[in-house]
Amino acid sequence: MSLPTSTKAWVLTQYCTGPLSESENFALREFPIPELKDGEVLVKVQTIGLEPAMRPSYSLEKSYREPTPLNTPLWAFGVGEVVASKSDKLKTGAIAYGLFSMSQYHVAGPETPFLMPVDPKIGKQVLSLFAPPGLAAHVGLFEIGELKKGDTVLVSGAAGATGSIVIQIAKRVGAKKIIGIASKRKLDAVLADGADEAVAYDDDDFEEKLKKATGEDVNLYFENVGGKVLDAALGCMAAYGRIAVCGMISQYDSIGGDRNSFEGIKNIRYILTRRIKMQGYICSQVNDEAVPKAIKDLGAWAHDGSVKAAIYTHPDKGVEHCIKAFQGLLTGANTGKMTVDF
Ligand SMILES: NC(=O)c1ccc[n+]([C@@H]2O[C@H](COP(=O)([O-])OP(=O)(O)OC[C@H]3O[C@@H](n4cnc5c(N)ncnc54)[C@H](OP(=O)(O)O)[C@@H]3O)[C@@H](O)[C@H]2O)c1
C-alpha cells in the first residue's frame, strides 16, 4: 500500500468570542506528512473523541491551558491503525490510542501523551475510559470528592460521558443513593447507568424536584454543568458536603465574549451555612499517581463489566464533520462520549 504524503486537518483560524462558528473560527487545511523518525508511527485515524475542554482553549481567556495556537492541527484523542512504523512498541497493523489531532493521519511517537495499543476488549471505549471523561470521573470522585460507601451522590451532566462513568463508579463503591441531573429526553439513560433517581433540569419545577429527590442530603455533588444547575444543587447539599467541580459546560460558549451572558449563582450562601467544601480540578494536574491509578482501575472495571463507557457516534462520517459534531457536543446532541468516525 502506498502511503499518503499529506493529510487534511482542522485548525483554528480565529479565537472564539461567543458561540463558535465553523466558517469564522475554523478551517480544514492540507498538511504534508513528515517522514517518520526512529520511534515514530504513522496512524490512520479511525475515530476521534471530542472534549468540552477544547472550547475554553479556543479563546484567549487565561486558563489552565495555553490558548490553542492558530493555524496548527487541533488536538484530539484518537484511535487508529498504524500504517507505517519505526517503533518497537507499535508495529504496522496495530490499533493505537493517544492524544492525536483532528486529522486523517497523525504521526505519533515517544512524546505523544497516552500512546498505547488498544485492548480489543475495551476498543473505542478507550476514548472515554482512558481519556478526560473516565479520568475526570475517577480523580474527581476519589481525590477531590472523597467518595465513601454510604454517601448520597448527586451528578449533573449525568447522561454525558463523564456523568455516566461517575454513576457507575459511585454504584460500584456502594453509594447510598445516586441522583443524576440531565435533560428530560436523557433521563432513561441516567437510570440505565444505575442512578436511583433522575431529575430534568429543563422541567419548570426543577429546583423543587431536585430538593425532593435529594432530601437536601447530598454528601458529594459532582459538578459538570454550572449555571442554574449548580445553583439548584447548592441548595441540596448536606452539612459538610463536598463539591468536586469537574466542569461547567453550560457556560463555555460565553468564554471570550460578553461577561453578561454568564449565569449568576444565587445560592452561594449555602457554602457557608452548610459548611461545604468546593474544589475545582483538572484530572491530569492533581498529583502524579491519580491518572495511572484511574487507568488501572478503569481498565480492570471495564474487564469485569462493572463500568462500561457509553459511546455516541456522530451520524456523519469523515474528518469534515468534526466541528459540526463539536457544536453538537456543546448543545447536548450526544448521550455518552461524542465521537466521529473517519
Ligand atoms: N476537570 C477535568 O479534568 C475534566 C475532564 C473531562 C471533562 N471535564 C468537564 O466535564 C464536563 C462533562 O464533560 P463530558 O466529556 O462528559 O461531556 P458530554 O459527554 O458532552 O456531557 C455533557 C453533558 O452535559 C449536558 N449539558 C450540555 N449543555 C448543558 C446545559 N446548558 N445545561 C445542562 N446540561 C448541559 C449534556 O446533556 P443534556 O443537556 O442533554 O442533559 C451532556 O450530556 C464538561 O464540563 C467538561 O468540561 C472536566
Coordinates of C-alpha atoms and ligand atoms in Angstrom, one line a residue:
M1 CA 0.0 0.0 0.0
S2 CA 1.4 3.4 -0.9
L3 CA 1.5 5.8 2.0
P4 CA -0.2 9.2 1.8
T5 CA 2.1 12.3 1.7
S6 CA -0.5 14.8 3.1
T7 CA -3.4 14.9 5.4
K8 CA -6.4 17.1 6.0
A9 CA -6.6 18.6 9.5
W10 CA -8.8 21.1 11.3
V11 CA -7.1 24.3 12.5
L12 CA -8.4 27.3 14.5
T13 CA -8.2 30.5 12.3
Q14 CA -9.6 33.0 14.8
Y15 CA -10.2 32.8 18.6
C16 CA -13.8 32.4 19.7
T17 CA -15.7 35.2 21.4
G18 CA -19.1 33.6 21.8
P19 CA -20.9 30.6 20.2
L20 CA -18.4 29.2 17.7
S21 CA -18.9 29.3 14.0
E22 CA -17.3 26.7 11.7
S23 CA -16.7 29.2 8.9
E24 CA -15.4 32.1 11.0
N25 CA -13.3 30.2 13.6
F26 CA -12.0 27.1 11.8
A27 CA -10.7 25.8 8.5
L28 CA -9.9 22.3 7.2
R29 CA -6.4 22.5 5.7
E30 CA -4.0 20.1 3.9
F31 CA -0.7 19.5 5.7
P32 CA 2.3 17.5 4.5
I33 CA 3.0 14.3 6.4
P34 CA 6.7 14.3 7.6
E35 CA 9.0 11.3 7.3
L36 CA 9.0 9.1 10.3
K37 CA 11.9 9.3 12.8
D38 CA 13.0 6.4 14.9
G39 CA 10.3 5.5 17.5
E40 CA 7.5 7.1 15.5
V41 CA 4.4 5.6 13.8
L42 CA 2.0 6.9 11.2
V43 CA -1.6 6.4 12.4
K44 CA -4.6 6.4 10.0
V45 CA -7.1 7.8 12.4
Q46 CA -10.4 5.8 12.6
T47 CA -12.2 7.6 15.4
I48 CA -11.7 10.8 17.4
G49 CA -13.3 11.9 20.7
L50 CA -14.4 15.5 21.2
E51 CA -13.9 17.1 24.6
P52 CA -15.8 20.1 26.0
A53 CA -12.4 21.4 27.3
M54 CA -11.4 22.2 23.7
R55 CA -13.8 25.1 23.8
P56 CA -12.1 27.2 26.6
S57 CA -8.8 26.7 24.8
Y58 CA -10.3 28.2 21.6
S59 CA -10.4 31.5 23.4
L60 CA -7.8 33.9 24.7
E61 CA -9.1 33.8 28.3
K62 CA -6.5 32.9 30.9
S63 CA -6.9 29.3 31.8
Y64 CA -5.1 26.1 33.0
R65 CA -4.0 25.5 29.4
E66 CA -2.4 27.9 26.9
P67 CA -4.8 29.1 24.1
T68 CA -4.7 26.7 21.1
P69 CA -2.2 28.1 18.6
L70 CA -3.8 29.4 15.4
N71 CA -3.4 27.5 12.1
T72 CA -2.0 24.4 13.7
P73 CA -3.8 21.0 13.7
L74 CA -6.2 20.9 16.7
W75 CA -5.6 18.3 19.4
A76 CA -8.0 15.3 19.8
F77 CA -7.8 11.9 21.4
G78 CA -8.0 9.3 18.7
V79 CA -7.9 5.6 17.8
G80 CA -6.4 4.4 14.6
E81 CA -4.4 1.8 12.6
V82 CA -0.7 2.0 12.5
V83 CA 0.1 2.1 8.7
A84 CA 3.8 2.7 9.0
S85 CA 6.1 2.1 11.9
K86 CA 9.7 2.9 13.1
S87 CA 8.7 1.8 16.6
D88 CA 9.4 -1.4 18.5
K89 CA 6.3 -1.0 20.6
L90 CA 3.6 -0.4 17.9
K91 CA 4.0 -2.4 14.7
T92 CA 2.3 -1.8 11.4
G93 CA -1.3 -3.1 11.6
A94 CA -1.6 -2.4 15.4
I95 CA -4.6 -0.3 16.7
A96 CA -3.2 2.6 18.6
Y97 CA -4.7 5.2 21.0
G98 CA -3.3 8.5 22.1
L99 CA -3.5 12.3 22.1
F100 CA -3.6 12.8 18.3
S101 CA -5.1 15.6 16.2
M102 CA -8.3 16.3 14.3
S103 CA -6.7 14.9 11.2
Q104 CA -7.0 11.9 8.9
Y105 CA -3.4 10.9 9.6
H106 CA -1.2 11.6 12.7
V107 CA 2.5 11.0 13.3
A108 CA 2.8 9.7 16.9
G109 CA 6.0 8.9 18.9
P110 CA 7.5 8.7 22.3
E111 CA 6.4 12.3 23.1
T112 CA 2.7 11.5 22.3
P113 CA 0.7 11.5 25.5
F114 CA -1.2 8.3 26.3
L115 CA 0.2 6.4 23.2
M116 CA -0.6 2.8 23.7
P117 CA -2.0 -0.2 21.8
V118 CA -5.8 -0.6 22.2
D119 CA -7.0 -3.5 24.3
P120 CA -9.5 -5.3 22.0
K121 CA -11.9 -5.9 24.9
I122 CA -12.0 -2.1 25.5
G123 CA -12.0 -1.0 21.9
K124 CA -13.4 2.5 21.3
Q125 CA -14.4 2.8 25.0
V126 CA -10.7 3.9 25.4
L127 CA -11.8 7.3 24.1
S128 CA -13.8 7.7 27.2
L129 CA -12.3 5.5 29.9
F130 CA -8.6 6.5 29.5
A131 CA -9.5 10.0 28.2
P132 CA -10.7 13.1 30.1
P133 CA -14.2 11.6 30.9
G134 CA -13.0 8.5 32.7
L135 CA -10.0 10.1 34.3
A136 CA -12.0 13.1 35.5
A137 CA -14.7 10.8 36.9
H138 CA -12.2 8.7 38.9
V139 CA -10.0 11.6 40.0
G140 CA -12.9 13.8 40.9
L141 CA -14.8 11.2 42.9
F142 CA -11.8 9.8 44.9
E143 CA -9.1 12.6 45.1
I144 CA -11.4 15.6 45.2
G145 CA -14.8 14.4 46.3
E146 CA -13.5 11.8 48.8
L147 CA -16.2 9.3 47.8
K148 CA -17.2 6.9 50.5
K149 CA -19.6 3.9 50.8
G150 CA -23.0 5.2 52.1
D151 CA -22.6 8.7 50.5
T152 CA -25.6 10.3 48.8
V153 CA -24.1 11.4 45.4
L154 CA -25.6 13.9 43.0
V155 CA -24.1 14.4 39.5
S156 CA -25.0 16.8 36.7
G157 CA -24.4 16.2 33.0
A158 CA -25.4 12.8 34.1
A159 CA -26.1 11.4 30.6
G160 CA -22.8 12.6 29.3
A161 CA -19.5 10.7 29.0
T162 CA -18.2 11.8 32.5
G163 CA -21.6 11.7 34.3
S164 CA -22.3 8.1 33.1
I165 CA -19.0 6.9 34.5
V166 CA -19.5 8.8 37.7
I167 CA -22.8 7.0 38.3
Q168 CA -21.2 3.6 37.6
I169 CA -18.3 4.2 39.9
A170 CA -20.5 5.5 42.7
K171 CA -22.7 2.5 42.4
R172 CA -19.6 0.2 42.5
V173 CA -18.4 1.8 45.7
G174 CA -21.8 1.5 47.4
A175 CA -23.3 4.9 47.4
K176 CA -26.5 5.1 49.5
K177 CA -28.4 7.0 46.8
I178 CA -27.3 8.3 43.4
I179 CA -29.3 11.2 41.7
G180 CA -28.5 12.3 38.2
I181 CA -29.4 15.6 36.5
A182 CA -30.0 15.6 32.8
S183 CA -32.4 16.9 30.1
K184 CA -35.8 15.3 30.0
R185 CA -35.0 13.2 26.9
K186 CA -32.0 11.6 28.6
L187 CA -33.4 10.6 31.9
D188 CA -33.8 6.9 30.9
A189 CA -30.0 6.7 30.1
V190 CA -29.3 8.1 33.6
L191 CA -31.4 5.4 35.2
A192 CA -30.0 2.7 33.0
D193 CA -26.5 3.6 34.2
G194 CA -27.6 2.8 37.8
A195 CA -28.9 6.1 39.2
D196 CA -31.7 5.7 41.8
E197 CA -33.4 8.9 40.6
A198 CA -33.1 11.2 37.5
V199 CA -34.2 14.8 37.6
A200 CA -34.7 17.0 34.5
Y201 CA -33.1 20.5 34.6
D202 CA -35.4 21.6 31.8
D203 CA -38.6 20.9 33.9
D204 CA -40.3 24.0 35.2
D205 CA -40.2 22.8 38.8
F206 CA -36.6 21.6 38.6
E207 CA -35.4 23.0 41.9
E208 CA -38.4 21.6 43.8
K209 CA -38.0 18.2 42.2
L210 CA -34.3 18.2 42.9
K211 CA -34.9 19.0 46.6
K212 CA -37.3 16.2 46.9
A213 CA -35.1 13.6 45.1
T214 CA -32.0 14.5 47.2
G215 CA -33.8 15.2 50.5
E216 CA -31.3 18.1 50.8
D217 CA -28.8 15.5 52.0
V218 CA -26.1 15.3 49.3
N219 CA -22.7 14.4 50.6
L220 CA -20.9 14.6 47.3
Y221 CA -22.0 16.7 44.3
F222 CA -20.1 16.0 41.1
E223 CA -20.4 19.2 39.0
N224 CA -20.3 19.1 35.2
V225 CA -22.7 21.9 34.2
G226 CA -22.6 25.1 36.2
G227 CA -25.2 27.9 35.9
K228 CA -28.7 27.2 37.2
V229 CA -27.9 23.6 37.7
L230 CA -25.1 24.4 40.2
D231 CA -27.4 27.0 41.8
A232 CA -30.1 24.4 42.5
A233 CA -27.5 21.8 43.6
L234 CA -26.1 24.1 46.2
G235 CA -29.5 24.2 47.9
C236 CA -29.5 20.3 48.1
M237 CA -26.2 19.8 50.0
A238 CA -25.9 18.2 53.4
A239 CA -23.8 19.8 56.1
Y240 CA -20.1 19.3 55.4
G241 CA -20.9 18.2 51.8
R242 CA -18.2 18.1 49.2
I243 CA -18.5 19.5 45.6
A244 CA -16.0 18.3 43.0
V245 CA -16.1 20.9 40.2
C246 CA -15.2 19.0 37.1
G247 CA -16.8 21.2 34.5
M248 CA -19.3 24.0 33.7
I249 CA -20.3 23.1 30.2
S250 CA -23.4 25.3 30.2
Q251 CA -21.1 28.4 30.4
Y252 CA -18.4 27.5 27.9
D253 CA -19.9 29.1 24.8
S254 CA -19.8 32.5 26.5
I255 CA -16.0 32.3 27.2
G256 CA -14.1 35.0 25.5
G257 CA -17.3 37.0 24.9
D258 CA -19.8 39.2 26.7
R259 CA -19.5 38.6 30.5
N260 CA -23.2 39.4 31.0
S261 CA -24.0 36.2 29.1
F262 CA -22.7 34.1 32.0
E263 CA -25.3 32.9 34.6
G264 CA -25.1 34.1 38.2
I265 CA -25.4 32.0 41.3
K266 CA -28.0 32.9 44.0
N267 CA -27.4 30.1 46.5
I268 CA -23.7 30.7 47.1
R269 CA -24.5 31.4 50.8
Y270 CA -25.0 27.7 51.4
I271 CA -21.3 27.2 51.1
L272 CA -21.1 29.0 54.5
T273 CA -24.3 27.8 56.2
R274 CA -23.8 24.2 55.3
R275 CA -20.0 24.3 55.6
I276 CA -19.5 23.0 52.1
K277 CA -16.0 22.2 50.6
M278 CA -16.0 23.0 46.9
Q279 CA -12.9 22.5 44.7
G280 CA -12.2 22.7 41.0
Y281 CA -9.6 20.4 39.5
I282 CA -8.1 19.3 36.2
C283 CA -7.7 15.5 36.2
S284 CA -4.2 15.5 34.9
Q285 CA -2.9 18.1 37.3
V286 CA -4.0 16.7 40.7
N287 CA -1.0 14.5 41.6
D288 CA 1.4 12.1 39.8
E289 CA -0.4 8.9 41.0
A290 CA -4.0 9.9 40.2
V291 CA -4.1 9.3 36.4
P292 CA -2.1 5.9 36.4
K293 CA -4.4 4.7 39.3
A294 CA -7.5 5.7 37.3
I295 CA -6.3 3.9 34.2
K296 CA -5.5 0.8 36.2
D297 CA -8.9 0.7 38.0
L298 CA -11.0 1.7 34.9
G299 CA -9.2 -1.0 32.8
A300 CA -10.0 -3.6 35.4
W301 CA -13.6 -2.5 35.9
A302 CA -14.1 -2.5 32.1
H303 CA -12.9 -6.1 32.1
D304 CA -15.1 -7.2 35.0
G305 CA -18.1 -5.4 33.4
S306 CA -18.8 -3.1 36.3
V307 CA -18.0 0.0 34.3
K308 CA -18.9 0.5 30.6
A309 CA -18.3 3.7 28.6
A310 CA -21.3 4.8 26.5
I311 CA -20.1 5.9 23.1
Y312 CA -22.1 8.2 20.9
T313 CA -21.1 8.1 17.2
H314 CA -21.9 11.2 15.2
P315 CA -24.2 10.3 12.3
D316 CA -21.9 11.8 9.7
K317 CA -18.6 10.1 9.0
G318 CA -15.4 11.9 7.9
V319 CA -12.9 14.4 9.2
E320 CA -15.0 17.2 7.6
H321 CA -17.8 16.7 10.2
C322 CA -15.6 17.3 13.4
I323 CA -16.6 20.9 14.0
K324 CA -20.3 20.3 13.4
A325 CA -20.0 17.4 15.9
F326 CA -18.2 19.7 18.4
Q327 CA -21.1 22.2 18.1
G328 CA -23.4 19.3 18.8
L329 CA -21.4 18.4 21.9
L330 CA -21.8 21.9 23.3
T331 CA -25.6 21.8 22.9
G332 CA -26.1 18.2 24.3
A333 CA -26.6 16.3 21.0
N334 CA -24.8 13.3 22.4
T335 CA -25.7 10.8 25.1
G336 CA -22.3 9.4 26.1
K337 CA -18.9 10.1 24.6
M338 CA -19.2 12.2 21.4
T339 CA -17.0 10.6 18.7
V340 CA -16.6 11.0 15.0
D341 CA -15.6 8.0 12.8
F342 CA -13.5 8.8 9.7
Ligands
LIG1 N1 -11.8 18.8 35.1 C1 -11.4 17.9 34.2 O1 -10.3 17.4 34.2 C2 -12.4 17.5 33.1 C3 -12.1 16.4 32.3 C4 -13.1 16.0 31.4 C5 -14.3 16.7 31.3 N2 -14.5 17.8 32.1 C6 -15.7 18.5 32.1 O2 -16.8 17.6 32.5 C7 -18.0 18.1 31.9 C8 -18.6 16.9 31.1 O3 -17.8 16.5 30.1 P1 -18.2 15.3 29.2 O4 -17.0 14.9 28.4 O5 -18.8 14.3 30.0 O6 -19.2 16.0 28.2 P2 -20.5 15.4 27.5 O7 -20.3 13.9 27.2 O8 -20.9 16.2 26.3 O9 -21.6 15.5 28.6 C9 -22.0 16.8 29.0 C10 -23.5 16.7 29.4 O10 -23.9 18.0 29.8 C11 -25.2 18.2 29.4 N3 -25.3 19.7 29.0 C12 -24.8 20.3 28.0 N4 -25.1 21.6 28.0 C13 -25.9 21.8 29.1 C14 -26.6 22.9 29.7 N5 -26.6 24.1 29.1 N6 -27.2 22.7 30.8 C15 -27.3 21.5 31.4 N7 -26.7 20.4 30.9 C16 -26.0 20.5 29.8 C17 -25.5 17.4 28.1 O11 -26.7 16.7 28.1 P3 -28.2 17.3 28.4 O12 -28.1 18.8 28.5 O13 -29.0 16.9 27.2 O14 -28.6 16.6 29.6 C18 -24.4 16.3 28.2 O15 -24.9 15.1 28.4 C19 -17.6 19.2 31.0 O16 -18.0 20.4 31.7 C20 -16.1 19.1 30.8 O17 -15.5 20.3 30.6 C21 -13.5 18.2 33.0

